[in-house]
Structure formats: C-alpha cells, structure tokens
C-alpha cells in the first residue's frame, strides 16, 4: 500500500463530486491519507461541501477572483498535504482501472519526482485522436540527457492526472509562487529536469479525459497557450519536434482510416482554430 495525499480543484462540481469521491475510494493498493479539494467560490456549495465532509475529506475555499492553476495547487500541496507523494487530478477525469492511481504514484521516488498518466477518450471525436498522439502506449522517464533529442516535448506533462514527490516540490520552491492559469505542469516539469531529476510518463496509468470545445472555445484556449509561451521565454530555445502539422496529419489519417465522418467534417475549422489561436497568442508579447 502506498500512502498518498490527493489534490483535486473543484469548480461547479455538484454533478461530479459524488463520482470523484467514489472512484477515489475504489482505487486499490493505495492508502488515502489526506484528500484536499480547493473549491472555487461560485453558486451554492452546500451540497458539495456536505459530501466532502461525509467522505472524511477536507477542502478550502478560493474566491473566484483569486483562483490560479498554479497558486491554488501550490497552496494545497504546501499547506494542506503531508505525505511524500501527492496525486494531482482534475474533477472530470475518470479512472479507467482500479489501479490507475497506484500505477502512477508507484513510479515516484527521490529521483523520479514528477509523473503523469495516460489520457484516452472513448468518444469518436478529434480529442480521441489527439490523445492517441500525445499519450502513447509506451512509458518513458525523461531526464536532462533527453532534452536535446526531445526538445520542447521533453517538458510536456498534464496535471489532469499527475503525481508529485512533495519533498522535492517544497525544495524546488513549487511553482515559484508564479500565477499561471495554465501549463503550471509544464513549468514545473522544466524545473524538475533542469534540477537533475526525472519526469515520468506512465502509460500503464490510464484515465478517460476529454473536452467538447466549440470553435471559439478552442481558439481562446490556444490563444491562451500561445500567450503563455510568449510570457515564458525560457522555452524559446527549444524546437517543437511534435508540431501542430504532425498532429493534424495524424488526426486526419486516423479519421480517414476509421471513416469517422463527423471528425472529417470538423477537421479543418478545428485545426484552423488551434493554429490561429496559437499564432495570435504568441504575438502578444508581455
């Protein structure tokens, strides 16, 4: 049994909190020490808080104006957690197996201090294929010696389903108290690798996770991503080995092979939304 703490930020989670609690308690080969839910304040939270209390878990409230992907998670890990291993997850992931968490957290050590699992989508959507491309079937641990080969992709990670070695997180200063509304996982992955540690991708730890973005939402998300890169020039020296063009080609080929007509009809406006959003965001230099 591996003793862990869990951090799962919540936002308008009335319909999801019950499932989140049930699936955590159903996981095998782990001991849940502390489960912490940072809750963004919006709407009536009484039902959500009641279920958290009934489960014996804890929470803290975050004013909507103060929510931060980085600072909120950082506060949870530093102030509320105590175990050496912390599972980070989003409220919309679904564990695909009853040992998904174990498979992920069991990779954490004093050398491999950050890990993330495999995300799949059962929907016949573009997200199904993008996740196939970004989350392959082979596990790998990345260290500094791999950066020259992998370039920017060396720092890829996802806090939708990840695990942290808390002592190292504290020693490295977490996210450096920097406010970020996305990509705090990639920011930390670079810190980990630069400091001489390893970051693991664990293909055996599987969750279902996908979004249904409109074209406008997709454009805005990629614009935010582009803006994030513009604000973090420390990533400018690395090439994009897995380019958007490669991803587009992969998605198109998979959709043709499976004769997925809905995806083929959506393909061009979807990819255009991603490309134009990223380009616009990167031009917004701080």
CSV table of C-alpha atoms in Angstrom, one decimal:
chain,number,residue,atom,x,y,z
A,1,UNK,CA,0.0,0.0,0.0
A,2,UNK,CA,1.3,3.4,-1.0
A,3,UNK,CA,0.3,6.3,1.3
A,4,UNK,CA,-0.7,9.4,-0.7
A,5,UNK,CA,-2.4,12.7,-0.5
A,6,UNK,CA,-4.7,13.9,-3.2
A,7,UNK,CA,-5.4,17.4,-4.5
A,8,UNK,CA,-8.4,17.9,-6.8
A,9,UNK,CA,-9.6,21.5,-7.5
A,10,UNK,CA,-13.3,21.9,-7.9
A,11,UNK,CA,-15.5,24.3,-9.9
A,12,UNK,CA,-19.2,24.0,-10.2
A,13,UNK,CA,-18.8,20.3,-9.2
A,14,UNK,CA,-22.3,19.5,-8.0
A,15,UNK,CA,-22.7,16.7,-10.5
A,16,UNK,CA,-19.2,15.4,-10.3
A,17,UNK,CA,-18.2,15.4,-6.6
A,18,UNK,CA,-20.0,12.2,-5.8
A,19,UNK,CA,-18.3,10.3,-8.6
A,20,UNK,CA,-14.9,11.8,-7.8
A,21,UNK,CA,-15.2,10.6,-4.2
A,22,UNK,CA,-16.5,7.1,-5.2
A,23,UNK,CA,-13.8,6.5,-7.7
A,24,UNK,CA,-11.0,7.6,-5.3
A,25,UNK,CA,-12.2,5.3,-2.6
A,26,UNK,CA,-12.5,2.4,-5.1
A,27,UNK,CA,-8.8,2.6,-6.1
A,28,UNK,CA,-6.7,-0.4,-4.9
A,29,UNK,CA,-3.2,-0.7,-3.5
A,30,UNK,CA,-3.1,2.9,-2.1
A,31,UNK,CA,-3.9,4.5,1.2
A,32,UNK,CA,-5.7,7.8,1.0
A,33,UNK,CA,-4.1,9.9,3.8
A,34,UNK,CA,-5.5,13.4,3.0
A,35,UNK,CA,-7.8,14.3,0.2
A,36,UNK,CA,-8.0,18.1,-0.4
A,37,UNK,CA,-10.5,19.9,-2.5
A,38,UNK,CA,-9.7,23.5,-3.3
A,39,UNK,CA,-13.2,24.9,-4.2
A,40,UNK,CA,-13.7,28.0,-6.3
A,41,UNK,CA,-16.5,30.0,-4.8
A,42,UNK,CA,-19.4,30.2,-7.1
A,43,UNK,CA,-23.1,29.3,-6.6
A,44,UNK,CA,-24.4,27.2,-3.7
A,45,UNK,CA,-21.6,25.0,-2.4
A,46,UNK,CA,-23.5,23.4,0.5
A,47,UNK,CA,-24.2,20.0,-1.3
A,48,UNK,CA,-20.6,19.7,-2.4
A,49,UNK,CA,-19.2,20.5,1.0
A,50,UNK,CA,-21.6,18.1,2.7
A,51,UNK,CA,-20.4,15.2,0.5
A,52,UNK,CA,-16.8,16.1,1.1
A,53,UNK,CA,-17.3,16.1,4.9
A,54,UNK,CA,-19.3,12.9,4.8
A,55,UNK,CA,-16.4,11.2,3.0
A,56,UNK,CA,-14.0,12.4,5.7
A,57,UNK,CA,-12.1,14.6,3.2
A,58,UNK,CA,-11.0,18.2,3.5
A,59,UNK,CA,-11.4,21.4,1.5
A,60,UNK,CA,-10.7,25.1,1.4
A,61,UNK,CA,-12.5,27.9,-0.4
A,62,UNK,CA,-10.9,30.1,-3.1
A,63,UNK,CA,-12.6,33.3,-4.2
A,64,UNK,CA,-13.2,33.2,-7.9
A,65,UNK,CA,-11.1,36.3,-8.5
A,66,UNK,CA,-8.2,34.7,-6.7
A,67,UNK,CA,-8.2,31.2,-8.4
A,68,UNK,CA,-4.9,30.3,-10.0
A,69,UNK,CA,-4.0,27.0,-11.6
A,70,UNK,CA,-0.5,27.3,-10.1
A,71,UNK,CA,-1.0,29.2,-6.8
A,72,UNK,CA,-4.1,27.3,-5.7
A,73,UNK,CA,-2.4,23.9,-6.3
A,74,UNK,CA,0.8,25.2,-4.7
A,75,UNK,CA,-1.2,26.2,-1.6
A,76,UNK,CA,-2.8,22.8,-1.4
A,77,UNK,CA,0.4,20.9,-1.6
A,78,UNK,CA,2.4,23.2,0.8
A,79,UNK,CA,-0.3,24.0,3.4
A,80,UNK,CA,-2.7,21.0,3.4
A,81,UNK,CA,-0.7,17.9,2.3
A,82,UNK,CA,1.8,15.9,4.3
A,83,UNK,CA,2.5,12.7,2.5
A,84,UNK,CA,5.6,12.3,0.4
A,85,UNK,CA,3.5,11.5,-2.7
A,86,UNK,CA,0.7,13.8,-3.9
A,87,UNK,CA,-1.8,12.9,-6.6
A,88,UNK,CA,-3.0,15.8,-8.6
A,89,UNK,CA,-6.2,15.3,-10.6
A,90,UNK,CA,-9.0,17.3,-12.3
A,91,UNK,CA,-12.6,16.8,-11.4
A,92,UNK,CA,-13.5,15.5,-14.9
A,93,UNK,CA,-11.1,12.6,-15.2
A,94,UNK,CA,-12.4,9.0,-14.9
A,95,UNK,CA,-10.1,6.2,-13.8
A,96,UNK,CA,-10.1,3.5,-16.5
A,97,UNK,CA,-8.9,0.9,-14.0
A,98,UNK,CA,-8.9,0.3,-10.2
A,99,UNK,CA,-5.2,0.5,-10.0
A,100,UNK,CA,-4.7,3.6,-12.2
A,101,UNK,CA,-3.6,5.7,-9.2
A,102,UNK,CA,-1.3,3.0,-7.9
A,103,UNK,CA,0.4,2.6,-11.3
A,104,UNK,CA,1.1,6.3,-11.4
A,105,UNK,CA,2.2,7.0,-7.9
A,106,UNK,CA,4.4,3.9,-7.7
A,107,UNK,CA,6.8,5.5,-10.1
A,108,UNK,CA,7.6,8.4,-7.8
A,109,UNK,CA,10.9,8.2,-6.0
A,110,UNK,CA,13.6,10.5,-4.8
A,111,UNK,CA,14.9,10.6,-8.4
A,112,UNK,CA,11.8,10.4,-10.5
A,113,UNK,CA,9.9,13.2,-8.7
A,114,UNK,CA,7.1,14.1,-11.2
A,115,UNK,CA,4.9,11.8,-13.3
A,116,UNK,CA,1.8,11.9,-15.3
A,117,UNK,CA,-0.5,9.2,-16.7
A,118,UNK,CA,-2.1,8.3,-20.0
A,119,UNK,CA,-5.3,10.0,-21.1
A,120,UNK,CA,-7.7,8.4,-23.5
A,121,UNK,CA,-11.1,9.3,-24.9
A,122,UNK,CA,-13.8,6.8,-25.8
A,123,UNK,CA,-15.6,9.5,-27.9
A,124,UNK,CA,-15.4,9.4,-31.6
A,125,UNK,CA,-14.1,12.9,-31.7
A,126,UNK,CA,-10.9,14.8,-32.6
A,127,UNK,CA,-9.9,14.6,-28.9
A,128,UNK,CA,-9.8,10.8,-29.2
A,129,UNK,CA,-7.0,11.1,-31.8
A,130,UNK,CA,-5.1,14.0,-30.3
A,131,UNK,CA,-4.9,12.0,-27.1
A,132,UNK,CA,-3.7,8.9,-29.0
A,133,UNK,CA,-0.9,11.1,-30.4
A,134,UNK,CA,0.0,12.9,-27.2
A,135,UNK,CA,-0.3,9.9,-24.8
A,136,UNK,CA,1.2,6.9,-26.4
A,137,UNK,CA,1.4,3.3,-25.3
A,138,UNK,CA,5.0,3.3,-24.2
A,139,UNK,CA,6.1,4.7,-20.8
A,140,UNK,CA,9.2,6.8,-20.6
A,141,UNK,CA,11.2,8.7,-18.0
A,142,UNK,CA,12.8,11.9,-19.2
A,143,UNK,CA,15.9,13.5,-17.7
A,144,UNK,CA,18.3,16.2,-18.8
A,145,UNK,CA,20.1,13.9,-21.2
A,146,UNK,CA,16.9,13.5,-23.3
A,147,UNK,CA,16.3,17.2,-23.8
A,148,UNK,CA,18.5,17.5,-26.9
A,149,UNK,CA,16.5,14.7,-28.6
A,150,UNK,CA,13.0,15.7,-27.4
A,151,UNK,CA,13.4,19.4,-27.3
A,152,UNK,CA,10.1,21.2,-26.2
A,153,UNK,CA,8.2,17.9,-25.8
A,154,UNK,CA,10.7,16.9,-23.0
A,155,UNK,CA,8.7,19.2,-20.7
A,156,UNK,CA,5.2,18.0,-21.6
A,157,UNK,CA,3.0,17.0,-18.7
A,158,UNK,CA,-0.6,17.2,-17.5
A,159,UNK,CA,-1.9,18.0,-14.0
A,160,UNK,CA,-5.2,16.4,-15.0
A,161,UNK,CA,-3.7,13.2,-13.7
A,162,UNK,CA,-0.2,13.6,-12.2
A,163,UNK,CA,1.9,12.7,-9.2
A,164,UNK,CA,4.4,14.8,-7.2
A,165,UNK,CA,7.2,14.0,-4.8
A,166,UNK,CA,6.2,16.5,-2.2
A,167,UNK,CA,9.7,16.9,-0.5
A,168,UNK,CA,11.2,17.8,-3.9
A,169,UNK,CA,8.3,20.1,-4.7
A,170,UNK,CA,9.0,22.0,-1.5
A,171,UNK,CA,12.8,22.0,-2.0
A,172,UNK,CA,12.4,23.4,-5.5
A,173,UNK,CA,10.0,26.1,-4.5
A,174,UNK,CA,7.0,24.7,-6.2
A,175,UNK,CA,5.8,26.9,-9.0
A,176,UNK,CA,7.9,29.8,-7.6
A,177,UNK,CA,4.7,31.5,-6.5
A,178,UNK,CA,4.1,32.5,-10.1
A,179,UNK,CA,0.5,33.0,-11.1
A,180,UNK,CA,-0.5,30.8,-14.1
A,181,UNK,CA,-3.9,29.9,-15.4
A,182,UNK,CA,-2.5,27.0,-17.4
A,183,UNK,CA,0.6,25.0,-18.1
A,184,UNK,CA,1.9,25.0,-14.5
A,185,UNK,CA,2.6,21.3,-15.1
A,186,UNK,CA,5.0,22.1,-18.0
A,187,UNK,CA,6.6,24.9,-16.0
A,188,UNK,CA,7.3,22.5,-13.1
A,189,UNK,CA,8.5,19.7,-15.4
A,190,UNK,CA,11.2,22.0,-16.7
A,191,UNK,CA,12.3,22.9,-13.2
A,192,UNK,CA,12.5,19.2,-12.3
A,193,UNK,CA,14.6,18.3,-15.3
A,194,UNK,CA,16.8,21.3,-15.0
A,195,UNK,CA,17.5,20.3,-11.4
A,196,UNK,CA,18.7,16.9,-12.4
A,197,UNK,CA,15.6,14.9,-11.6
A,198,UNK,CA,13.4,12.7,-13.8
A,199,UNK,CA,9.9,13.2,-15.1
A,200,UNK,CA,7.9,10.0,-16.0
A,201,UNK,CA,5.2,9.3,-18.4
A,202,UNK,CA,3.3,6.3,-17.2
A,203,UNK,CA,1.3,4.6,-20.0
A,204,UNK,CA,0.0,1.9,-17.6
A,205,UNK,CA,-1.9,4.5,-15.5
A,206,UNK,CA,-4.9,5.3,-17.6
A,207,UNK,CA,-7.8,7.8,-17.3
A,208,UNK,CA,-10.6,8.9,-19.6
A,209,UNK,CA,-10.4,12.6,-20.1
A,210,UNK,CA,-11.7,14.8,-23.0
A,211,UNK,CA,-13.4,18.1,-23.7
A,212,UNK,CA,-16.0,19.2,-26.1
A,213,UNK,CA,-14.9,22.7,-27.1
A,214,UNK,CA,-16.7,24.9,-29.5
A,215,UNK,CA,-14.5,26.5,-32.2
A,216,UNK,CA,-14.5,29.8,-30.2
A,217,UNK,CA,-13.5,28.0,-27.0
A,218,UNK,CA,-10.8,26.1,-28.9
A,219,UNK,CA,-9.5,29.3,-30.4
A,220,UNK,CA,-9.4,31.0,-27.0
A,221,UNK,CA,-7.7,28.1,-25.3
A,222,UNK,CA,-4.9,28.0,-27.9
A,223,UNK,CA,-4.6,31.8,-27.8
A,224,UNK,CA,-4.1,31.5,-24.1
A,225,UNK,CA,-1.5,28.8,-24.7
A,226,UNK,CA,0.3,31.0,-27.2
A,227,UNK,CA,0.3,33.9,-24.7
A,228,UNK,CA,1.7,31.6,-22.0
A,229,UNK,CA,4.6,30.7,-24.2
A,230,UNK,CA,5.1,34.4,-25.0
A,231,UNK,CA,5.2,35.1,-21.3
A,232,UNK,CA,7.7,32.3,-20.6
A,233,UNK,CA,10.7,32.9,-22.9
A,234,UNK,CA,12.7,30.2,-21.1
A,235,UNK,CA,11.1,27.8,-23.5
A,236,UNK,CA,12.1,29.7,-26.6
A,237,UNK,CA,15.4,27.8,-27.1
A,238,UNK,CA,13.7,24.5,-27.7
A,239,UNK,CA,12.3,23.3,-31.0
A,240,UNK,CA,8.8,21.9,-31.5
A,241,UNK,CA,9.5,18.4,-32.6
A,242,UNK,CA,5.9,17.3,-32.4
A,243,UNK,CA,4.4,20.2,-34.5
A,244,UNK,CA,0.8,21.1,-34.9
A,245,UNK,CA,1.1,20.0,-38.5
A,246,UNK,CA,2.2,16.5,-37.5
A,247,UNK,CA,-0.7,16.3,-35.1
A,248,UNK,CA,-3.1,17.4,-37.8
A,249,UNK,CA,-1.8,14.8,-40.2
A,250,UNK,CA,-2.2,12.1,-37.6
A,251,UNK,CA,-5.8,13.1,-36.8
A,252,UNK,CA,-6.8,13.3,-40.4
A,253,UNK,CA,-5.2,9.9,-41.2
A,254,UNK,CA,-6.9,8.2,-38.3
A,255,UNK,CA,-10.3,9.7,-39.1
A,256,UNK,CA,-10.0,8.5,-42.7
A,257,UNK,CA,-8.9,5.0,-41.6
A,258,UNK,CA,-11.9,4.7,-39.3
A,259,UNK,CA,-14.3,6.5,-41.7
A,260,UNK,CA,-15.1,8.9,-39.0
A,261,UNK,CA,-17.3,11.4,-40.9
A,262,UNK,CA,-18.1,13.8,-38.0
A,263,UNK,CA,-14.4,14.3,-37.4
A,264,UNK,CA,-13.6,14.8,-41.0
A,265,UNK,CA,-16.4,17.4,-41.3
A,266,UNK,CA,-15.0,19.2,-38.2
A,267,UNK,CA,-11.3,18.8,-39.0
A,268,UNK,CA,-10.4,21.9,-41.0
A,269,UNK,CA,-12.2,24.5,-38.8
A,270,UNK,CA,-11.0,22.8,-35.7
A,271,UNK,CA,-7.3,22.8,-36.8
A,272,UNK,CA,-7.7,26.3,-38.0
A,273,UNK,CA,-9.0,27.4,-34.6
A,274,UNK,CA,-5.9,25.9,-32.9
A,275,UNK,CA,-3.4,27.4,-35.4
A,276,UNK,CA,-4.9,30.9,-35.4
A,277,UNK,CA,-5.3,31.0,-31.7
A,278,UNK,CA,-1.8,29.9,-31.0
A,279,UNK,CA,-0.4,32.4,-33.5
A,280,UNK,CA,-2.4,35.2,-32.1
A,281,UNK,CA,-1.4,34.4,-28.5
A,282,UNK,CA,2.3,34.1,-29.3
A,283,UNK,CA,2.2,37.6,-30.8
A,284,UNK,CA,1.0,39.1,-27.5
A,285,UNK,CA,4.4,39.6,-26.1
A,286,UNK,CA,4.4,40.8,-22.5
